[in-house]
XYZ file of C-alpha atoms in Angstrom:
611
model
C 0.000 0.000 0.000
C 1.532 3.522 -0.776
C 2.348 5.733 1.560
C 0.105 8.902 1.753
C 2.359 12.426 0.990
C 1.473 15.888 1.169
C 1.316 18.058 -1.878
C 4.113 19.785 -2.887
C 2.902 23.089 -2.953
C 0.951 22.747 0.612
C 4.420 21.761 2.235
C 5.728 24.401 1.054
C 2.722 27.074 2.450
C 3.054 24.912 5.419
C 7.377 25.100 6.225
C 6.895 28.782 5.125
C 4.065 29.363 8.308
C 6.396 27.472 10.323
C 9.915 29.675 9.490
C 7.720 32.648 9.780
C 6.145 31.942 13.504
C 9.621 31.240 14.710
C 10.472 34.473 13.176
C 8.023 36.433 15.248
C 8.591 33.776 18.002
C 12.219 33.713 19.025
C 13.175 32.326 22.416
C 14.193 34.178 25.498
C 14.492 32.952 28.793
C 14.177 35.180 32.057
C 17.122 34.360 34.490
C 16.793 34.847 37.998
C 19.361 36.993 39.285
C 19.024 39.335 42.549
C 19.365 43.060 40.605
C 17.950 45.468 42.708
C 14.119 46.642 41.042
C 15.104 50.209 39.489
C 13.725 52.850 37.021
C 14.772 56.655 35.433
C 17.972 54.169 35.496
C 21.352 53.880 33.706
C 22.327 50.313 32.819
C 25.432 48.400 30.879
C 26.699 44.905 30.405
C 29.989 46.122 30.222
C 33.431 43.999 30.887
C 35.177 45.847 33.270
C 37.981 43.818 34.909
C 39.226 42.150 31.512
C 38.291 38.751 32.571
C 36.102 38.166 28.974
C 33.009 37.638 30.763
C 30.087 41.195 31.187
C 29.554 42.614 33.991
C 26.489 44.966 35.001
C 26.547 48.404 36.145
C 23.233 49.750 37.160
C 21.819 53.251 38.345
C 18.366 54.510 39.177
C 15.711 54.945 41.854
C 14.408 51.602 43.479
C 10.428 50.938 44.777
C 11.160 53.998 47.901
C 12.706 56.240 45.175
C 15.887 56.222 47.002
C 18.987 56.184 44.470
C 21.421 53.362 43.787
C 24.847 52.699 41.864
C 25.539 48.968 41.961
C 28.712 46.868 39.795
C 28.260 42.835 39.857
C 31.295 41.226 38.786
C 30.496 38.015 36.015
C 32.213 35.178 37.965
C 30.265 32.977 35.183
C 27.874 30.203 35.311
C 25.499 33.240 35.768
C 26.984 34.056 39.115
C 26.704 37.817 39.529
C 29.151 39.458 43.062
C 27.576 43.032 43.939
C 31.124 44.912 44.962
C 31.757 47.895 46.709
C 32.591 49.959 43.667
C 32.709 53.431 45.484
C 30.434 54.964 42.720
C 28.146 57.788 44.240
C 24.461 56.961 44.020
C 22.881 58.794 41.136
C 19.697 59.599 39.442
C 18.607 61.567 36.241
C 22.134 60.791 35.201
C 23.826 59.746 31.763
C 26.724 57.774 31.588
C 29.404 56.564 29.013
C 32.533 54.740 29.063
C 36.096 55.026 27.682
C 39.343 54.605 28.651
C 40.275 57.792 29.269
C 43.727 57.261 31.273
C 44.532 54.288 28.514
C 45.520 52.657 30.519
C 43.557 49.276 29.328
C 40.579 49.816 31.029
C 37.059 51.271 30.839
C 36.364 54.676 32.874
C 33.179 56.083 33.608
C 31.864 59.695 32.519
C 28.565 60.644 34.435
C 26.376 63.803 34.829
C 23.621 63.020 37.084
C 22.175 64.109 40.757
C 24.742 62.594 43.329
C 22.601 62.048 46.855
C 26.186 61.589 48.144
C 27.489 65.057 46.790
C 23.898 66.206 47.723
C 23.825 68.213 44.640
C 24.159 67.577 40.735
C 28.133 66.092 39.720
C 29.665 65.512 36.138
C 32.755 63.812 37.216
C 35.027 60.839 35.357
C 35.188 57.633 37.529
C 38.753 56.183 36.721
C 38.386 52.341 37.142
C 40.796 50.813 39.488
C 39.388 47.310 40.113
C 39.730 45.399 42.312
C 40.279 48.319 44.362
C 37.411 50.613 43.355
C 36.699 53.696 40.915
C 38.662 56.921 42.027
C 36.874 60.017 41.672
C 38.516 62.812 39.079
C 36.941 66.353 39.166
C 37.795 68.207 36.325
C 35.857 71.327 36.761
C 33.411 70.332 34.025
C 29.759 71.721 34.529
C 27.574 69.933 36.598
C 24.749 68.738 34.550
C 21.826 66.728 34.832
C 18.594 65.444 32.773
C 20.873 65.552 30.111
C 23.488 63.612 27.661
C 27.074 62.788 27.994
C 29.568 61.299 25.546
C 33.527 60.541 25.442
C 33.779 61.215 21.651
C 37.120 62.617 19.723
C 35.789 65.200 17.952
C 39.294 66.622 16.534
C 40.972 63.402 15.965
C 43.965 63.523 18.148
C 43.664 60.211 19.552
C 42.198 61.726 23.251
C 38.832 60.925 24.295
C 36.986 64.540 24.410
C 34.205 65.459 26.925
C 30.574 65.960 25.505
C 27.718 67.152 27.905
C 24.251 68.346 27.670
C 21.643 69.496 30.682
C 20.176 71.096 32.991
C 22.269 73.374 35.621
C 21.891 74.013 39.215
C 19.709 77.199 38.034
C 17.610 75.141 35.691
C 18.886 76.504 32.844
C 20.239 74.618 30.002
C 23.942 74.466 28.814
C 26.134 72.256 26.075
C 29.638 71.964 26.587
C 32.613 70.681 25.055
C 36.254 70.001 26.986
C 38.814 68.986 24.775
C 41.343 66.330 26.413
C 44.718 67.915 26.226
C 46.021 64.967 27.790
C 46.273 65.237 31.609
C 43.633 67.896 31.954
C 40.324 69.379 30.210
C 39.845 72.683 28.222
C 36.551 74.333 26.931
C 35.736 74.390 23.178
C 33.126 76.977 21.748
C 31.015 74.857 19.679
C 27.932 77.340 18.606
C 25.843 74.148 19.087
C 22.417 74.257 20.907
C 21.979 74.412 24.232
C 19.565 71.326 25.131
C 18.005 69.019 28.162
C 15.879 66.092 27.997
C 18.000 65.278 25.745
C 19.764 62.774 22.941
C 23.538 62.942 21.241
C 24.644 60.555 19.586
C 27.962 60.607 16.790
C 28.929 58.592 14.178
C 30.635 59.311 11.029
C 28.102 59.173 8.519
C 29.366 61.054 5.646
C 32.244 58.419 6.082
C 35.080 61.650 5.531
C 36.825 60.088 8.568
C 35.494 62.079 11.745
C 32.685 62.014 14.068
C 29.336 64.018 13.018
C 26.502 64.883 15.898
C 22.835 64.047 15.692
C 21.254 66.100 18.916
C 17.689 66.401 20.038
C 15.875 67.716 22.752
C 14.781 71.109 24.049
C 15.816 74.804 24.483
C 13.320 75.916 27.357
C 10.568 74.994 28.718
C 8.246 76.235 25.669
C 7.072 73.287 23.650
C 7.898 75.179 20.178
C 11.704 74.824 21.492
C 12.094 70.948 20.551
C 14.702 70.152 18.006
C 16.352 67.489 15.836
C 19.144 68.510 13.856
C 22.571 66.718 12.551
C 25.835 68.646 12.878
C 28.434 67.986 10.390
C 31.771 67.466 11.533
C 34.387 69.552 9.810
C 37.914 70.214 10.629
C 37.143 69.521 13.739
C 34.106 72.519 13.741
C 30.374 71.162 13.401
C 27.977 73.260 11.109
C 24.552 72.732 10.278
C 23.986 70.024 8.039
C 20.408 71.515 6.797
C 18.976 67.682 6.970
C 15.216 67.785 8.259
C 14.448 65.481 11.340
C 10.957 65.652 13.251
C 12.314 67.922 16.583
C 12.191 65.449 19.762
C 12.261 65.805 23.214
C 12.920 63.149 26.223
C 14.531 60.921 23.465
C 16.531 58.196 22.137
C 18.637 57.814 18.809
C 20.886 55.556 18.107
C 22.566 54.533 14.473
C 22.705 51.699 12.654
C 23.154 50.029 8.948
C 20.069 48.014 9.377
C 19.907 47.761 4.963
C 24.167 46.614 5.279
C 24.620 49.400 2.362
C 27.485 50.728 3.916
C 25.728 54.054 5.577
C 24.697 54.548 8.767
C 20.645 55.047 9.551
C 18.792 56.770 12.477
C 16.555 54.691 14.563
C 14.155 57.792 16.861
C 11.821 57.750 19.501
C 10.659 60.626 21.513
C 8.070 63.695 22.351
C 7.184 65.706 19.627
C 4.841 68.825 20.046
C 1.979 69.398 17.591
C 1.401 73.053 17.066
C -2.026 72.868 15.644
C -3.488 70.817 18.258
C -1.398 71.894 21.094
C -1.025 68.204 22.162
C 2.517 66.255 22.530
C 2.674 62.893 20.768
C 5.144 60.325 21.324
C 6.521 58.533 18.167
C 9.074 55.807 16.395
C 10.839 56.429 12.707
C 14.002 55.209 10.813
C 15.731 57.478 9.201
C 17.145 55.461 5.966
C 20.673 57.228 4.837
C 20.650 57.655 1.328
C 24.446 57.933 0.790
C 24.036 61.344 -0.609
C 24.171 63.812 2.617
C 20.090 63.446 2.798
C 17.984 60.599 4.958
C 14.405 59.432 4.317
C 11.664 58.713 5.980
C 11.271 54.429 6.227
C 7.834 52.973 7.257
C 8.203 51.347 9.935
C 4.907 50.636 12.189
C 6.418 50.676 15.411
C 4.955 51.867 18.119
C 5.216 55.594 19.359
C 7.774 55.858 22.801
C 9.467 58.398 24.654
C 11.305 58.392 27.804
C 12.974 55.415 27.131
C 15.494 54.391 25.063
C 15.944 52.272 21.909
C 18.617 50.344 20.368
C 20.241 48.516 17.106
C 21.168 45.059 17.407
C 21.185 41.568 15.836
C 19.247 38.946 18.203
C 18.027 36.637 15.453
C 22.060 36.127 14.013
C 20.533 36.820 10.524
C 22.842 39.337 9.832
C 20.874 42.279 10.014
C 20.221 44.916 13.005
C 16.722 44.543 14.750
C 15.382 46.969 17.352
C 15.304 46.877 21.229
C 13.005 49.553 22.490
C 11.143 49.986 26.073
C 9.767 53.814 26.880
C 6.395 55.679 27.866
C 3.275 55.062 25.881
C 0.013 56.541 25.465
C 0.629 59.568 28.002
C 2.882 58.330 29.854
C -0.063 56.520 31.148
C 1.370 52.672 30.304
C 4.533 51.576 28.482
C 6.173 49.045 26.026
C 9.277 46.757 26.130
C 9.652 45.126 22.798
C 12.470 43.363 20.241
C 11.414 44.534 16.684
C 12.868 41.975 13.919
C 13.924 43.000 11.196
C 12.695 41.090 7.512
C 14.251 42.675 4.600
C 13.516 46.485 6.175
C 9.570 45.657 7.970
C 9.932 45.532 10.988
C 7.799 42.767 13.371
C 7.264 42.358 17.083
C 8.608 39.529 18.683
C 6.760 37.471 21.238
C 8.449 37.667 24.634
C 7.697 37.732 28.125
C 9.027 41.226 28.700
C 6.827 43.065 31.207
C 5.367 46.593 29.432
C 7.393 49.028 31.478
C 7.559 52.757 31.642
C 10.875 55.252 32.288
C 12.597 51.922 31.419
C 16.387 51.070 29.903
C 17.952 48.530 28.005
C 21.238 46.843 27.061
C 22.215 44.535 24.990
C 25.166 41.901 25.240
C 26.630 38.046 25.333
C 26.468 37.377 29.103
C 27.134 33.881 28.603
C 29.764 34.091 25.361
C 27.395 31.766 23.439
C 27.340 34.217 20.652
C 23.945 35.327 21.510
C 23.053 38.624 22.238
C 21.276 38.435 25.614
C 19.175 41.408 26.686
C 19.640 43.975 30.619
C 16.075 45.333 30.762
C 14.736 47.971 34.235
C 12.025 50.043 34.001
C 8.771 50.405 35.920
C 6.183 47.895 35.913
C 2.395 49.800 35.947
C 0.643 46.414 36.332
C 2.766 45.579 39.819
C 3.796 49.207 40.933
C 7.144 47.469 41.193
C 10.426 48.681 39.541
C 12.357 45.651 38.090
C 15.647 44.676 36.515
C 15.733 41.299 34.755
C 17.997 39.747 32.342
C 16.921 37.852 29.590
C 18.755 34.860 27.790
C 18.485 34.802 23.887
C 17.951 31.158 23.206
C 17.601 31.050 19.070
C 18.974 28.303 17.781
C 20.535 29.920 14.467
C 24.628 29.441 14.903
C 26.638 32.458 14.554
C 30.702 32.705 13.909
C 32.942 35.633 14.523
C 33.221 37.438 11.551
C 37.124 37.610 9.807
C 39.378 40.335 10.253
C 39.786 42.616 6.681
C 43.135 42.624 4.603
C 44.886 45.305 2.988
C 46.219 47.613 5.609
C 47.720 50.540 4.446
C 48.857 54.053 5.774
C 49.138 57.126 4.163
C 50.514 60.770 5.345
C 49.776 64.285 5.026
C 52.007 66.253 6.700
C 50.736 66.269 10.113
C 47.483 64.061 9.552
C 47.584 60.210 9.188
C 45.182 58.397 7.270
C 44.536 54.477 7.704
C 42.479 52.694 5.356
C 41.765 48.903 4.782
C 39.381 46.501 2.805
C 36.706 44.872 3.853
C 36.150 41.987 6.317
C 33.709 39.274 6.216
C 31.080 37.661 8.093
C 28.859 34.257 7.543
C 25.725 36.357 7.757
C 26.319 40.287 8.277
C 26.974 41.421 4.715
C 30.184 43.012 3.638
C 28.771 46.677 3.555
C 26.948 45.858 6.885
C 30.118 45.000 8.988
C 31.919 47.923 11.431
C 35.436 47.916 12.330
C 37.340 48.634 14.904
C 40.999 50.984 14.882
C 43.689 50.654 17.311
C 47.180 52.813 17.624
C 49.604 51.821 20.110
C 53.725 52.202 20.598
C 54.370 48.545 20.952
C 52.898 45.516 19.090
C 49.417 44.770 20.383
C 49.183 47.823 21.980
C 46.771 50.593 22.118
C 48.084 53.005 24.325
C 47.151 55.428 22.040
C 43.614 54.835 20.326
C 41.831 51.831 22.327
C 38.213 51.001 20.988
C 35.656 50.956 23.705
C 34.000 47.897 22.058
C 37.158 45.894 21.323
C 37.572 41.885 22.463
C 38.607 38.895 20.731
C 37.539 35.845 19.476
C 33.637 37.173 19.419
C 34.132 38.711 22.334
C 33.246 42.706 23.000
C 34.063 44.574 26.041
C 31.217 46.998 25.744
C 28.989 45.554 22.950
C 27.891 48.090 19.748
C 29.272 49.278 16.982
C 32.976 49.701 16.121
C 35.155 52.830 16.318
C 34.827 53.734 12.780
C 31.518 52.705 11.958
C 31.285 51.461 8.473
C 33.689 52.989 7.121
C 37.194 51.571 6.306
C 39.149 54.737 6.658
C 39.972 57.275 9.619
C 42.743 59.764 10.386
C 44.617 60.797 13.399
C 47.075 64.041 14.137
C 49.188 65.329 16.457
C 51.189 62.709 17.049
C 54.572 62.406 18.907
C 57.716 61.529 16.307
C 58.028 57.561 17.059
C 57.010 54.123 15.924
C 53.995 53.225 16.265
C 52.004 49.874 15.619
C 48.056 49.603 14.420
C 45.471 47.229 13.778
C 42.234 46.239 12.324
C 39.293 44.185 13.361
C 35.699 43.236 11.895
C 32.689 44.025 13.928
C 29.004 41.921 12.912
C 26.171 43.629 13.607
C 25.811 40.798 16.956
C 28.608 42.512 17.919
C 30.817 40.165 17.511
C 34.595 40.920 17.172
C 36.988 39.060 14.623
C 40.654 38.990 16.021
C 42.798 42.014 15.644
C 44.582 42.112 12.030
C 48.529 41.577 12.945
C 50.212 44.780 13.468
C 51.000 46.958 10.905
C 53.789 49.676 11.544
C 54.677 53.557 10.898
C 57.153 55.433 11.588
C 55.716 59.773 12.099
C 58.377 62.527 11.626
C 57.272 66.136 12.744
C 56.490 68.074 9.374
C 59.289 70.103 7.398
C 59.617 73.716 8.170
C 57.309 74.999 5.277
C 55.554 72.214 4.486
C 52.132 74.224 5.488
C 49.371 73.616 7.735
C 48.907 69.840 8.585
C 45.024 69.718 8.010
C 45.175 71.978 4.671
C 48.696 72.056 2.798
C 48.883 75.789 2.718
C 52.079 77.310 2.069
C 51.891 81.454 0.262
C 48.417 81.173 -0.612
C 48.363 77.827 -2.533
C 46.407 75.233 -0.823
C 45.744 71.740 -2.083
C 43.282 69.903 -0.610
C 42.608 66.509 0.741
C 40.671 64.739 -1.868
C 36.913 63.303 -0.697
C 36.312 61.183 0.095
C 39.323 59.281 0.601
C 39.288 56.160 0.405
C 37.320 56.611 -3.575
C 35.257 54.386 -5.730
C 35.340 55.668 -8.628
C 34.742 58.813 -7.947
C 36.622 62.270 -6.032
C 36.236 65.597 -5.291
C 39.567 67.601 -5.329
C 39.988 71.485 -4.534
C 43.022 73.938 -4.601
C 42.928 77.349 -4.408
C 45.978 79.940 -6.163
C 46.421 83.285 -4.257
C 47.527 84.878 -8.020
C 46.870 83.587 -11.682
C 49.022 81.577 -12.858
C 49.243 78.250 -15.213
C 47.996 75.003 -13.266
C 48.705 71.549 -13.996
C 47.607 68.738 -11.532
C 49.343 65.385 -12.049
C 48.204 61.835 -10.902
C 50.951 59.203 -10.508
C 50.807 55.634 -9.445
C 53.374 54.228 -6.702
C 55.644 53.827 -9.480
C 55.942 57.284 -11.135
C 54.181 56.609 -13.908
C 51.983 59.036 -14.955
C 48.441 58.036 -14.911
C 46.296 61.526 -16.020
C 47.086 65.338 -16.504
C 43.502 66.715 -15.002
C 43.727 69.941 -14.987
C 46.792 72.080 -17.146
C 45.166 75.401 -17.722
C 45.480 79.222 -17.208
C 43.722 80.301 -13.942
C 42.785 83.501 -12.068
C 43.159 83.926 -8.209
C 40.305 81.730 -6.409
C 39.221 78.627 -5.423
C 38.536 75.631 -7.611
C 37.796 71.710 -7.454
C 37.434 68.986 -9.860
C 35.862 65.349 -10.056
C 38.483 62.314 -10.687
C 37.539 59.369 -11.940
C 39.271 55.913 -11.368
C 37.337 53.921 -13.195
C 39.990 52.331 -15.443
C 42.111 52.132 -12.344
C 42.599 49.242 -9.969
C 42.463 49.245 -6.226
C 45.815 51.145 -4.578
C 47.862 54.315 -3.949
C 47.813 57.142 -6.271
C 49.387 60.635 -5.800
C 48.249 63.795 -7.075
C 50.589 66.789 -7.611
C 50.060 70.447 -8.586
C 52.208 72.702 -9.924
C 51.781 76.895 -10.186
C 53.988 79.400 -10.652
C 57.252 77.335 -9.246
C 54.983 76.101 -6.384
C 54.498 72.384 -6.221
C 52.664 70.091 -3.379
C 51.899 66.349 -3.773
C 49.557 64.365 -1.896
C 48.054 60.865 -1.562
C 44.554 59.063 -2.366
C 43.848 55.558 -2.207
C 41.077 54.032 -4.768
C 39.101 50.793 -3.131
C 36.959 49.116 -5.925
């Protein structure tokens, strides 16, 4: 007797219903561990003794509203030891890490209200373990209800000092304090002054430095909110004339969630309608289009604010999902949700996470299974309890640690180094997807002088997110001692995952020659020759000098053996500033140089071409 089989076409409907509930279904598992219940908190898995396994730091206000600032050290096995860290109790506080002594280890920035300094602090907490943090008071502004980020805005290899807030008259300031290395100085900026407030930067013009997207408000007026990005230029950030809704109490964070090599916006927040008068609390993407401009992409998630919302991949597909929790519907109730990611629509998965209001999240590996595990307080309205619970990601798809890219190579110009590489590769985050991470050091292995927050090995990530660079596979450093140094590469995946370090590659930085110009610029009487853009190229550059009198031009491009490759530009000019396009698309992937030469003035620089 045959054996009865179902039709083709019916198995097919059927495996395709099955793939798609686990889709929406994906397995975590609550694990009970004794975190204090907090909310209006600051959380991290974050490694912070160098052991390879996450710790948790956690701040907020528990059931009494009585503020906390607890470290449990990751003895493994999911055995968490609370330690006496000698962090102050905080509240309304934002936090970030770096290592700001480089010393090797992970220092905390906060801004927050301190119930020990019975006032409102922005101090750096150097990390000492197994001793304790050591308090460093800098003289920064204290801040709080605010924003605060280690970020290098001039590229000098020193973590800089970001802050936004509210000061002890309630009035709002932004400030940034340039590291000069053993102390702080004030930069003017021009930026906005906001509180309730989100910063965020990431190079997403991919020229090589750090770019600001800010939102929050200017005063207590409604009409005040704002949303803007700051370009980052020569170290100076100017309006970037991109439209974004204006948010307050909000949360941004990028991320490639298409892998097309450019960084996207991920929102939530208050916004104030004018014509009703009401606030409403919303959710967008904000797709990079490659081109300087962002759109709009529909989305359907739900409307948050006082929260905060993050990239990350928890299916290992290869592609960013979302992690939001934050106030919905008036404050009145709230949402904790993971948002997955199918080819850009984005669907709710199924979990047991409590609906909580003035919540946080982070993401990490707890457990190095190669799983992104999820650090979730908040307040619950159903229990009138404030909780912190940790979630284990239990999907069953495999992920490896991505490979480390190839093709190191380091350029000069004058003062200003440039380091570029090719791409790395992962079994599911595509190519254009993947982040990477840069470190400088004066002895092999070392990074003494740039150290990633995020780096690890083997997988592993010391403070899970997004590399150093972002996307890109370029960046430049200046103001560097004469000396040796040693620098290296490694792939991020978008589950965070590190490949190993690429092995070192070496440099050797002389001070510039007397005359040789400004570093950033190439000036010398008038004639300035740019630094193409963007560097690294494919095909295409932009290139711009400028001639202080006419004069006959002629602008060279050589390959790394001399030969000459194309005349551009050979031309009489008048005083002024001009640019051209260059196209390499006959060329192959390397070094070229381009030289111009003007009334018995001559300057040659380098560009690299990455097809």
């Amino acid at each position: 007797m045959s054996k009865s089989r179902m039709p083709l076409i019916p198995a097919l409907i059927f495996l395709n219903i099955l793939i798609t509930n686990y889709a929406v279904c994906q397995p975590f598992e609550k694990i009970n561990l004794s975190f204090p219940g907090l909310s209006h908190s600051k959380i991290n898995w974050i490694d912070l003794n160098n052991d390879r396994l996450l710790d948790v730091f956690i701040s907020g206000v528990d059931d009494s509203v009585t503020a906390k600032s607890q470290v449990y050290i990751n003895h493994g096995g999911g055995n968490f030891v609370l330690i006496n860290s000698g962090l102050p109790n905080i509240t309304n506080a934002s936090i970030a890490w770096a290592d700001f002594d480089k010393d090797g280890d992970l220092d905390l920035l906060v801004s927050a209200y301190s119930s020990g300094h019975n006032g409102i602090i922005t101090r750096i907490y150097e990390n000492l373990l197994p001793a304790s943090f050591a308090e460093r008071d800098f003289g920064f502004a204290d801040l709080h209800s605010g924003s605060v980020k280690w970020i290098d805005y001039n590229n000098d290899s020193h973590p800089d000092v970001f802050i936004t807030g509210l000061d002890s008259g309630g009035s709002p300031q932004l400030k940034l304090y340039k590291n000069t290395g053993n102390s702080f100085s004030e930069i003017q900026t021009g930026l906005p002054s906001v509180y309730f407030s989100s910063c965020e930067f990431y190079d997403f013009d991919k020229d090589g430095d750090a770019d600001l997207l800010i939102s929050g408000q200017t005063n207590e007026n409604k009409n005040s909110y704002l949303t803007e990005i700051f370009i980052n230029d020569n170290s100076s950030f100017t309006e970037s004339g991109i439209e974004l809704p204006p948010m307050s109490k909000s949360s941004s964070a990028w991320g490639d969630f298409d892998s097309d090599g450019y960084g996207d916006i991920v929102m939530q927040g208050e916004m104030f309608n004018s014509s009703t008068g009401n606030t409403e609390f919303t959710t967008a993407i904000f797709r990079n289009n490659g081109d300087n401009t962002f759109s709009k992409h529909a989305s359907g998630l739900p409307g948050l604010s006082s929260g905060n919302i993050l990239w990350a991949d928890f299916d290992n597909d290869g592609f960013l999902d979302i992690l939001a929790v934050g106030n919905h519907s008036g404050n009145a109730t709230g949402i904790a949700g993971v948002y997955r990611n199918n080819n850009g629509n984005f669907t709710e998965v199924k979990t047991v996470h409590p609906d909580l209001t003035y919540g946080q999240v982070s993401i990490g590996d707890f457990d190095n299974d190669f799983r992104i595990d999820i650090l979730l307080t908040g307040h619950n309205p159903s229990t009138k309890k404030n909780i912190t619970y940790v979630y284990r990601n239990l999907t069953s798809v495999i992920n490896e640690a991505p490979v480390e890219p190839k093709g190191l190579t380091t350029t000069f110009d004058n003062a200003v180094i440039h380091f570029n590489w090719l791409e790395g590769t992962d079994s599911s985050t595509p190519s254009a997807g993947l982040s990477y991470n840069l470190r400088i050091g004066t002895f092999p292995g070392g990074d003494d002088i740039l150290s990633p927050a995020g780096s690890g090995v083997n997988g592993f990530s010391r403070l899970p997110g997004t590399g150093n660079t972002g996307t890109g596979r370029s960046w430049h450093i200046e103001g560097l001692e004469p000396g040796l140094y040693y620098w290296s590469v490694q792939t991020v995946d978008n589950t965070f995952n590190t490949s190993e370090f690429t092995a070192d590659n070496t440099f050797t930085f002389q001070n510039p020659l007397p005359g040789s110009g400004n570093p950033s610029t190439g000036n010398t009487n008038g004639y300035i020759l740019m630094q193409n853009f963007p560097n690294p190229f494919n095909p295409f550059t932009n290139i711009k000098y400028e001639i202080p009198n006419e004069a006959v031009v002629i602008i060279k491009i050589f390959d790394t053996n001399g030969r000459l490759i194309d005349t551009p530009v050979n031309e009489y000019k008048q005083a002024g500033s001009y640019s051209f396009i260059f196209s390499g698309e006959n060329l192959s992937s390397g070094i070229y140089y381009y030289k111009i030469e003007a009334a018995g003035f001559s300057l040659t620089k380098k560009m690299v071409l990455l097809r």
